[in-house]
Coordinates of C-alpha atoms in Angstrom, one line a residue:
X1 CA 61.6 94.4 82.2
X2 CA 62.6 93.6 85.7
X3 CA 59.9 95.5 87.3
X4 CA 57.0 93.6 84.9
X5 CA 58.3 90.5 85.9
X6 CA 58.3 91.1 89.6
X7 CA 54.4 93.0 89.1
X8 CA 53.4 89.5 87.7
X9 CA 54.6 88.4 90.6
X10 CA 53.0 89.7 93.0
X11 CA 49.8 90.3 91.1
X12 CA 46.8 88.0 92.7
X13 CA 46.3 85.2 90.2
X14 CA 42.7 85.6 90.4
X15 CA 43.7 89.3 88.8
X16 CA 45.6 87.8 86.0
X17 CA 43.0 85.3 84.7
X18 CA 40.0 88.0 84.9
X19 CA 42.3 90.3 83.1
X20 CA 43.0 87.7 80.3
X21 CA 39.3 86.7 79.8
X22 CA 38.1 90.6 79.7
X23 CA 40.9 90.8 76.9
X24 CA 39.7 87.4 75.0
X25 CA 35.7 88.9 75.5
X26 CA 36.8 92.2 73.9
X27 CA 38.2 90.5 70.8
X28 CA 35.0 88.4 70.5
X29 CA 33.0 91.2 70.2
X30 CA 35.4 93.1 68.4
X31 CA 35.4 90.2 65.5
X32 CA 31.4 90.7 65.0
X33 CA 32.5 94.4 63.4
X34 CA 35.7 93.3 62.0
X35 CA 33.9 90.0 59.7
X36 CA 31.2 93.0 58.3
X37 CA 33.5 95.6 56.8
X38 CA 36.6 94.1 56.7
X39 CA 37.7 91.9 53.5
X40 CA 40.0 90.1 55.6
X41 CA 37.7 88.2 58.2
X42 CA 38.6 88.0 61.7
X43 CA 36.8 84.7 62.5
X44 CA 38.7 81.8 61.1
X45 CA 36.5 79.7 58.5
X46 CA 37.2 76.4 60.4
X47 CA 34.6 78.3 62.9
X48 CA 31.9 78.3 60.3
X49 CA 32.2 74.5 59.7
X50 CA 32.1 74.6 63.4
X51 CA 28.7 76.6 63.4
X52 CA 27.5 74.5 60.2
X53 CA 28.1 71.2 61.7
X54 CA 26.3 72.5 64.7
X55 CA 22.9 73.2 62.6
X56 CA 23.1 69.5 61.3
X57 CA 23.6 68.6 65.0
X58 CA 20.8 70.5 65.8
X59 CA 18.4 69.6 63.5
X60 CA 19.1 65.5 64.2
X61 CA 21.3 65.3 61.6
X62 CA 25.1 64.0 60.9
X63 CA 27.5 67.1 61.6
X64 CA 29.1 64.7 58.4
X65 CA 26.9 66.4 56.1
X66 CA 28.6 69.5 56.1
X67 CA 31.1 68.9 54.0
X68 CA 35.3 69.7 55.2
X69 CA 33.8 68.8 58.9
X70 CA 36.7 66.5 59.7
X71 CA 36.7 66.7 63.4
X72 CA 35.2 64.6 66.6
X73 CA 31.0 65.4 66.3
X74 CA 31.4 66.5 69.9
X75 CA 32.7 69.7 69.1
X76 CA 29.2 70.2 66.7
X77 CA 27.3 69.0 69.9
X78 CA 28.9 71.3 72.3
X79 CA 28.4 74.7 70.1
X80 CA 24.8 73.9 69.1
X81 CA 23.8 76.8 70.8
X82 CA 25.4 78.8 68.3
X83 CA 22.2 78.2 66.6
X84 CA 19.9 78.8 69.1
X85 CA 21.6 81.4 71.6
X86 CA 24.1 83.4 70.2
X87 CA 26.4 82.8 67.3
X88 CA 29.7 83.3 69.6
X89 CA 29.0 80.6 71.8
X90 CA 31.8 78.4 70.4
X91 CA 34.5 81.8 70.7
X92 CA 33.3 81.7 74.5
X93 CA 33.9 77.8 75.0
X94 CA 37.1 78.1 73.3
X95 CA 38.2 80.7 75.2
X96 CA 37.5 79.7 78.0
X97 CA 38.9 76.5 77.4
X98 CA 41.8 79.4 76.6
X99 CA 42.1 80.8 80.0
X100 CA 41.6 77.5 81.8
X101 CA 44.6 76.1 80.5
X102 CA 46.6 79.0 81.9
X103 CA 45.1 78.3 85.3
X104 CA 46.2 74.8 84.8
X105 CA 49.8 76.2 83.7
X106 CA 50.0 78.2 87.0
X107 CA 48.8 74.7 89.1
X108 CA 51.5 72.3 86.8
X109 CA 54.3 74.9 87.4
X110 CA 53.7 75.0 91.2
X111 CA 53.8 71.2 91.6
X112 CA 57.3 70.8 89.8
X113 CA 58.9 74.9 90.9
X114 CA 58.4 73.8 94.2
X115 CA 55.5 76.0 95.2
X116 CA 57.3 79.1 93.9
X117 CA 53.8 81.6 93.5
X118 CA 55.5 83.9 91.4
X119 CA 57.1 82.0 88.6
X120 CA 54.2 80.1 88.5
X121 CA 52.6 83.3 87.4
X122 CA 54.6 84.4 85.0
X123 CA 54.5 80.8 83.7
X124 CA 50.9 81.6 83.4
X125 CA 51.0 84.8 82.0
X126 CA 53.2 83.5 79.0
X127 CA 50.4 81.5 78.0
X128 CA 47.3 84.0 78.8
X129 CA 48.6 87.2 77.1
X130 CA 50.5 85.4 74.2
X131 CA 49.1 87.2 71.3
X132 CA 48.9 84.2 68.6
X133 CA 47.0 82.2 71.5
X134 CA 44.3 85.1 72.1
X135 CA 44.0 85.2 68.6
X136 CA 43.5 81.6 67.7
X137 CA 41.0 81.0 70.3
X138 CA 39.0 84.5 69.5
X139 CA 38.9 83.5 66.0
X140 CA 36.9 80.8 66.5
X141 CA 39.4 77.7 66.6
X142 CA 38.9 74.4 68.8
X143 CA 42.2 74.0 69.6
X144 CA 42.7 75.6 73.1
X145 CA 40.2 72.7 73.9
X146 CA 42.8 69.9 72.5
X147 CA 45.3 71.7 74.9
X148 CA 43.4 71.9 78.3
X149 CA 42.7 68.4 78.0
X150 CA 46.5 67.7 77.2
X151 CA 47.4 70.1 80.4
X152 CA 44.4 68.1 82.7
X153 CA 46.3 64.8 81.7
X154 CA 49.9 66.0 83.2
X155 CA 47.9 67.6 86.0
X156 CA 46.4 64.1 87.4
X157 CA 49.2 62.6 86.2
X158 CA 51.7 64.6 88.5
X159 CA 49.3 64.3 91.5
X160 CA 49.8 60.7 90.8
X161 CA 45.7 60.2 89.7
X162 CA 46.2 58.4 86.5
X163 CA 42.4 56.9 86.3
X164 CA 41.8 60.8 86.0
X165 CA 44.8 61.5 83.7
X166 CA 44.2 58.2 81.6
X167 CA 40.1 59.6 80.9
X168 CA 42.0 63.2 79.9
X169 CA 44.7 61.8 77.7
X170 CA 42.1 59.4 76.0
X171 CA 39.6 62.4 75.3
X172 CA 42.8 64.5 73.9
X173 CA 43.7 61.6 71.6
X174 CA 40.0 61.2 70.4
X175 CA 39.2 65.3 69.8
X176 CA 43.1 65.3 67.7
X177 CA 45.4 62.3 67.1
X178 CA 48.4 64.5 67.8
X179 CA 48.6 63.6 71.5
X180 CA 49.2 59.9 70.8
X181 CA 52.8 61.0 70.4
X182 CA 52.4 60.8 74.2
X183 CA 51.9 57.5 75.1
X184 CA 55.4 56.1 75.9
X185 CA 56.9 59.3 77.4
X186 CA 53.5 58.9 80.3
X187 CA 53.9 55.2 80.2
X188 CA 57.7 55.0 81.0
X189 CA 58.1 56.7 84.0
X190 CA 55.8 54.6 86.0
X191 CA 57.9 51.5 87.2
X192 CA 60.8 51.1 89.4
X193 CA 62.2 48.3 86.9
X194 CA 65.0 50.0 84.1
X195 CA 66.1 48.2 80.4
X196 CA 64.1 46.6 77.7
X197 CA 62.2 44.2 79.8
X198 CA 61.0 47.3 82.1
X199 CA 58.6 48.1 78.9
X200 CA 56.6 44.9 80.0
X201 CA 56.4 45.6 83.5
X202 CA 52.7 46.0 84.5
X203 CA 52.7 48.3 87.9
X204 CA 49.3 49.7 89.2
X205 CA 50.0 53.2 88.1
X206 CA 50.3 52.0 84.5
X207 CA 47.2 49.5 84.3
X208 CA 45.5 52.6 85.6
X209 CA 46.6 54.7 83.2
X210 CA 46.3 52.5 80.4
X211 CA 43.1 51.4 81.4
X212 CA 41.6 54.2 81.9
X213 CA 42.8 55.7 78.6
X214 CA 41.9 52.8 76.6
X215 CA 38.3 52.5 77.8
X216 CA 38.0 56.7 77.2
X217 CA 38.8 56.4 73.3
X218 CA 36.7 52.8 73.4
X219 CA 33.6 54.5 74.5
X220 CA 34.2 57.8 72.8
X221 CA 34.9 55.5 69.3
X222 CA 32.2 53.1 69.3
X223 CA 30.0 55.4 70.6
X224 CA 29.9 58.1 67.7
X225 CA 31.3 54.9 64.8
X226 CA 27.1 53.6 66.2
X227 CA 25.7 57.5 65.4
X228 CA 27.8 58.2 62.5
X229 CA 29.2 54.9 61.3
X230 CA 32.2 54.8 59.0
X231 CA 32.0 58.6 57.8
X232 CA 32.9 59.3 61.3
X233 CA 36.1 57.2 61.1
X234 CA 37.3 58.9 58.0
X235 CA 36.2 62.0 58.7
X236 CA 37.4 62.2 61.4
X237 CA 41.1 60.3 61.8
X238 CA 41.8 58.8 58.3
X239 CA 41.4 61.8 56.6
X240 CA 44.2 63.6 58.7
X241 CA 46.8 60.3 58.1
X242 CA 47.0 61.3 54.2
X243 CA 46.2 65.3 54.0
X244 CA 47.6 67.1 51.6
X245 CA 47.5 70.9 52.4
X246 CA 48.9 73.2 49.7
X247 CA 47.6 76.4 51.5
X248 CA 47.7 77.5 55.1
X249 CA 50.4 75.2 55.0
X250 CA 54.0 76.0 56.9
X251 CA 55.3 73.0 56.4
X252 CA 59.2 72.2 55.1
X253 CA 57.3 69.7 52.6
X254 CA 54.8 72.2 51.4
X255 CA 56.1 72.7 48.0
X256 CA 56.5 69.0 47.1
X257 CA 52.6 68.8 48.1
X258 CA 51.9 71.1 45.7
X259 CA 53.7 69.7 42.6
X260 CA 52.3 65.8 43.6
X261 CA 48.4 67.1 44.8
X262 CA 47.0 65.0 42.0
X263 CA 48.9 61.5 43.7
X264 CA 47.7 59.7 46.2
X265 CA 51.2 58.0 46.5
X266 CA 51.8 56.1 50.0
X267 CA 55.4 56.0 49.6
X268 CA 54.9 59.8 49.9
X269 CA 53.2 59.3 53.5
X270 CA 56.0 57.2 54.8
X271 CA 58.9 59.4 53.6
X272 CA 57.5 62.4 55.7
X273 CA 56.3 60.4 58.6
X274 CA 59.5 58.6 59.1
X275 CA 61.9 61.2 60.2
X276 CA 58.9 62.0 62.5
X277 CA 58.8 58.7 63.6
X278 CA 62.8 57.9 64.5
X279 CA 63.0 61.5 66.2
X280 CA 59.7 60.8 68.9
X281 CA 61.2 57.4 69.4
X282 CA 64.8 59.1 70.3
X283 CA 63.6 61.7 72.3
X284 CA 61.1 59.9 73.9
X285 CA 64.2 57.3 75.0
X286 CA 66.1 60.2 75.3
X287 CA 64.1 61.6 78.3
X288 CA 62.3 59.0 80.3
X289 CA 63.0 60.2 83.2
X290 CA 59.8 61.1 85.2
X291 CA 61.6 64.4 86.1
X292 CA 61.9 65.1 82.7
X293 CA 58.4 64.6 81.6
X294 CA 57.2 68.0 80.6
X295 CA 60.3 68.5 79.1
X296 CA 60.5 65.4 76.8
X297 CA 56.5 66.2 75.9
X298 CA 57.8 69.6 74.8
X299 CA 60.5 68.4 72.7
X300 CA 58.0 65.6 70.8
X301 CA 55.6 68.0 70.5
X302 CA 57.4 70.7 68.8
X303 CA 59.3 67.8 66.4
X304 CA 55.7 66.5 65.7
X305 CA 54.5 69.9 64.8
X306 CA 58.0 71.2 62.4
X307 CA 58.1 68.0 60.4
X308 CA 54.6 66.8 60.0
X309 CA 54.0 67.4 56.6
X310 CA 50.9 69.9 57.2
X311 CA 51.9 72.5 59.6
X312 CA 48.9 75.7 60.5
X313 CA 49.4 78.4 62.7
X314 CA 46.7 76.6 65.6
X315 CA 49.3 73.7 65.8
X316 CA 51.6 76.1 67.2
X317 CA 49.6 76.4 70.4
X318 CA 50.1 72.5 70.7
X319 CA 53.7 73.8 72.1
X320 CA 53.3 76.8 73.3
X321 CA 51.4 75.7 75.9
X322 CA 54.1 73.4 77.4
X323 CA 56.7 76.1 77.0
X324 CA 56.0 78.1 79.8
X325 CA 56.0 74.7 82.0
X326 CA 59.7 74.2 80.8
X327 CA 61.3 77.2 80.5
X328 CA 61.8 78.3 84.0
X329 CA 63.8 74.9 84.8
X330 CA 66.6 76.4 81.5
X331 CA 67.3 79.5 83.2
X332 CA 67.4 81.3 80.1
X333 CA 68.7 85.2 80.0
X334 CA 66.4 87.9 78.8
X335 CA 68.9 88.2 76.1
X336 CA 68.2 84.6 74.8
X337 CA 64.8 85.2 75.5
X338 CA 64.5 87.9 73.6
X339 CA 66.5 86.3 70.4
X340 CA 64.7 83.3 70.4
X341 CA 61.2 85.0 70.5
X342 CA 62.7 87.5 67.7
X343 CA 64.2 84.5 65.5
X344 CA 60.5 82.7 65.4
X345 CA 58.3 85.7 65.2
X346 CA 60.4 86.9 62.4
X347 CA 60.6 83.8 60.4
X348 CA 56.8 83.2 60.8
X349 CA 55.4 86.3 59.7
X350 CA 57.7 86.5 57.2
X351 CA 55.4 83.6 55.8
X352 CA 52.8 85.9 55.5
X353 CA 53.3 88.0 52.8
X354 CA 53.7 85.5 50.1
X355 CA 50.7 83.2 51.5
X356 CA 48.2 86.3 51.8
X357 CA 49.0 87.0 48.1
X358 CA 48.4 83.5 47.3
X359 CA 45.0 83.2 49.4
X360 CA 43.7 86.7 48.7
X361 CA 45.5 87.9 45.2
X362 CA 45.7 84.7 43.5
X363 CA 49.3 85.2 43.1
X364 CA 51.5 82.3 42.0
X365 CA 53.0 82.1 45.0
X366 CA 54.1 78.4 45.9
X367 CA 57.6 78.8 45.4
X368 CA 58.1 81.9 48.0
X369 CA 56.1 80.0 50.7
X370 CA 58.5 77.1 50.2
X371 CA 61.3 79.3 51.0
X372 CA 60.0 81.0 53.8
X373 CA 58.8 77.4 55.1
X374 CA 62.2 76.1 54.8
X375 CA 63.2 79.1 57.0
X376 CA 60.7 78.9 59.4
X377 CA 61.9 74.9 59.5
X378 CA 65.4 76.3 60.8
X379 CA 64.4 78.7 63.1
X380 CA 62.6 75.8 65.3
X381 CA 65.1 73.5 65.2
X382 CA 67.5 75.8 66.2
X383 CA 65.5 77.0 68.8
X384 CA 64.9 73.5 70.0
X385 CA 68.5 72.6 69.7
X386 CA 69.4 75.2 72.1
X387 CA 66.9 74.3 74.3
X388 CA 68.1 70.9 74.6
X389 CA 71.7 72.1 75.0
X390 CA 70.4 74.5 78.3
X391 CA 68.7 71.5 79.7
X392 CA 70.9 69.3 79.5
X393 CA 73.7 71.7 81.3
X394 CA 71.2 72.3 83.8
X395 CA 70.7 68.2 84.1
X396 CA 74.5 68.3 84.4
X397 CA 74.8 70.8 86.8
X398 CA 72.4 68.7 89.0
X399 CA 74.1 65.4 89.1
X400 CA 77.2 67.4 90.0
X401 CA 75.7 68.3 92.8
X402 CA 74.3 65.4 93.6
X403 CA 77.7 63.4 93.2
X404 CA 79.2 66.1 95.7
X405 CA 77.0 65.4 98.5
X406 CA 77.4 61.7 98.2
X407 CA 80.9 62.5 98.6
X408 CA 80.4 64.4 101.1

């Protein structure tokens, strides 16, 4: 293990990045064989409402028409040359949205490791050879985009450019809501002032960002709400405030979707979206310190993802990427490493079994994926509760240090 970790390090980064798109390209065209003779497909079916929506597109049409297409029409515009090229034209953006979000992990973890080249690395590494995130991007899922537009915002956002991170985070909140979650951990940081009335504070750095991000969803908004009008507004973010998902669904509320699927109760909506709400606003006051900025988007993240009540295996990339950005600053043993990885993998492939006999058997499944749901539920929070417990010893250990050489 030792001698991987110091080959990462001293392997060029240039290496590493070539290395993880030849892998990504390999499983692109591996997928073209797998789809014809397997029964299982490789390509995820969200990439042929991707390649549908494109044809619409395409032909001058509303990427609306194809019916389940509930994402921004700029992902239809963008792969419209899977019509007219090549059909894995999307797979190639994706991916290499994929491996330029693990250059942007290597940049991030430089700017706050000090300009330490080799943990940077493996920082990066952790991201370009995880095997869920090759897969999720070679399968033909938009997601790795949400995420390098996510990473892009804490980028300019570190280098103090927060016109550039404010058009980043708006484009991340108009291709997925999710990032929203966001807003007060970035805004925070950015003034000298502390207590209540430090919310109303107006420095530069946060008119900036503000601004910028405001005028990015404006545009982005009113410009497709004029192409597409209202169909665009519900496809596209009303429809995601009251899904109900009883399949592909790892969520701890899964099975109480499946019994009420026929309601369309809003006092269901508000009883899974406060706990969500009450945690992001306590961790979000919890760490607003700019220091802790990666790790307090980390933490809101993963909350967001474990108690939203529809949970699918691309929101776990959501996290993933800002793990590698946080981990090296916990100090974590190989041992604990080790564990944790063990504790998750196991408790979300476990979930597999029961859903592929639900998807693929027609097996009445519901109440085993429950179960395994309310598993997978511990595992994170456990996870997440250790992680907080190493941070905050190594915030601790810090301010000791600190408070010894004011003494001295």
């Amino acid at each position: 293990m030792r001698n991987l970790l110091e080959w990462m390090k001293s392997a060029n980064i240039k290496t590493i990045i070539s290395c993880s798109a030849f892998v990504r390209l390999l499983l692109i065209g591996y997928s073209q064989h797998h789809d014809l003779v397997r029964e299982v497909k490789y390509t995820d079916i969200d990439y042929t409402v991707f390649t549908d929506a494109a044809r619409y597109v395409y032909e001058g049409d509303s990427p609306y028409k194809r019916l389940t297409y509930r994402y921004s029409p700029l992902i239809a515009m963008l792969l419209t040359p899977n019509i007219f090229l090549t059909p894995v034209f999307g797979k190639l953006i994706f991916s290499s949205c994929d491996v330029l979000a693990g250059y942007l992990i290597y940049l991030i973890s430089r700017q706050q490791i000090g300009g330490e080249d080799g943990m940077a690395k493996i920082s990066a590494v952790a991201w370009l050879f995880n095997p869920l995130v090759i897969s999720i991007s070679t399968r033909g899922s938009a997601e790795s985009m949400i995420v390098t537009t996510v990473l892009l915002t804490i980028y300019f956002y570190n280098r103090k450019l927060y016109i550039l991170s404010g058009l980043f985070y708006g484009l991340s909140i108009h291709l997925k809501i999710y990032p929203i979650i966001y807003c007060l951990a970035l805004y925070n940081p950015l003034t000298v002032k502390t207590g209540i009335s430090s919310l109303f504070h107006l420095s530069r750095p946060r008119l900036r960002l503000v601004f910028a991000t405001l005028a990015t969803l404006f545009v982005t908004t009113m410009g497709f709400y004029n192409m597409y009008g209202e169909l665009f507004l519900q496809e596209a973010y009303l429809y995601h405030l009251t899904r109900k998902d009883i399949r592909h669904n790892f969520s701890v509320y899964f099975y109480m979707l499946y019994l009420t699927v026929e309601f369309d109760d809003i006092g269901l909506n508000i009883m899974t979206f406060l706990p969500q709400l009450i945690l992001l606003l306590a961790i979000t006051y919890r760490f607003s310190n700019i220091y802790e900025l990666n790790f307090c988007l980390f933490c809101l993240t993963v909350v967001f993802v474990t108690f939203n009540k529809v949970v699918t295996a691309q929101y776990f990339v959501w996290y993933f990427c800002l793990l590698p950005l946080v981990a090296p600053s916990l100090h974590l043993t190989q041992k604990q490493i080790c564990l944790g990885s063990l504790l998750w993998g196991f408790a979300q492939s476990s979930w597999l079994l029961p859903a592929y006999l639900l998807e693929f058997k027609g097996s009445n499944t519901y109440l085993f994926i429950w179960l395994e749901s309310l598993a997978f539920f511990s595992a994170n929070i456990g996870i997440l509760a250790k992680l907080i417990r190493k941070h905050k010893e190594v915030i601790d250990i810090i301010n000791s240090e600190c408070d010894i050489k004011k003494i001295d």
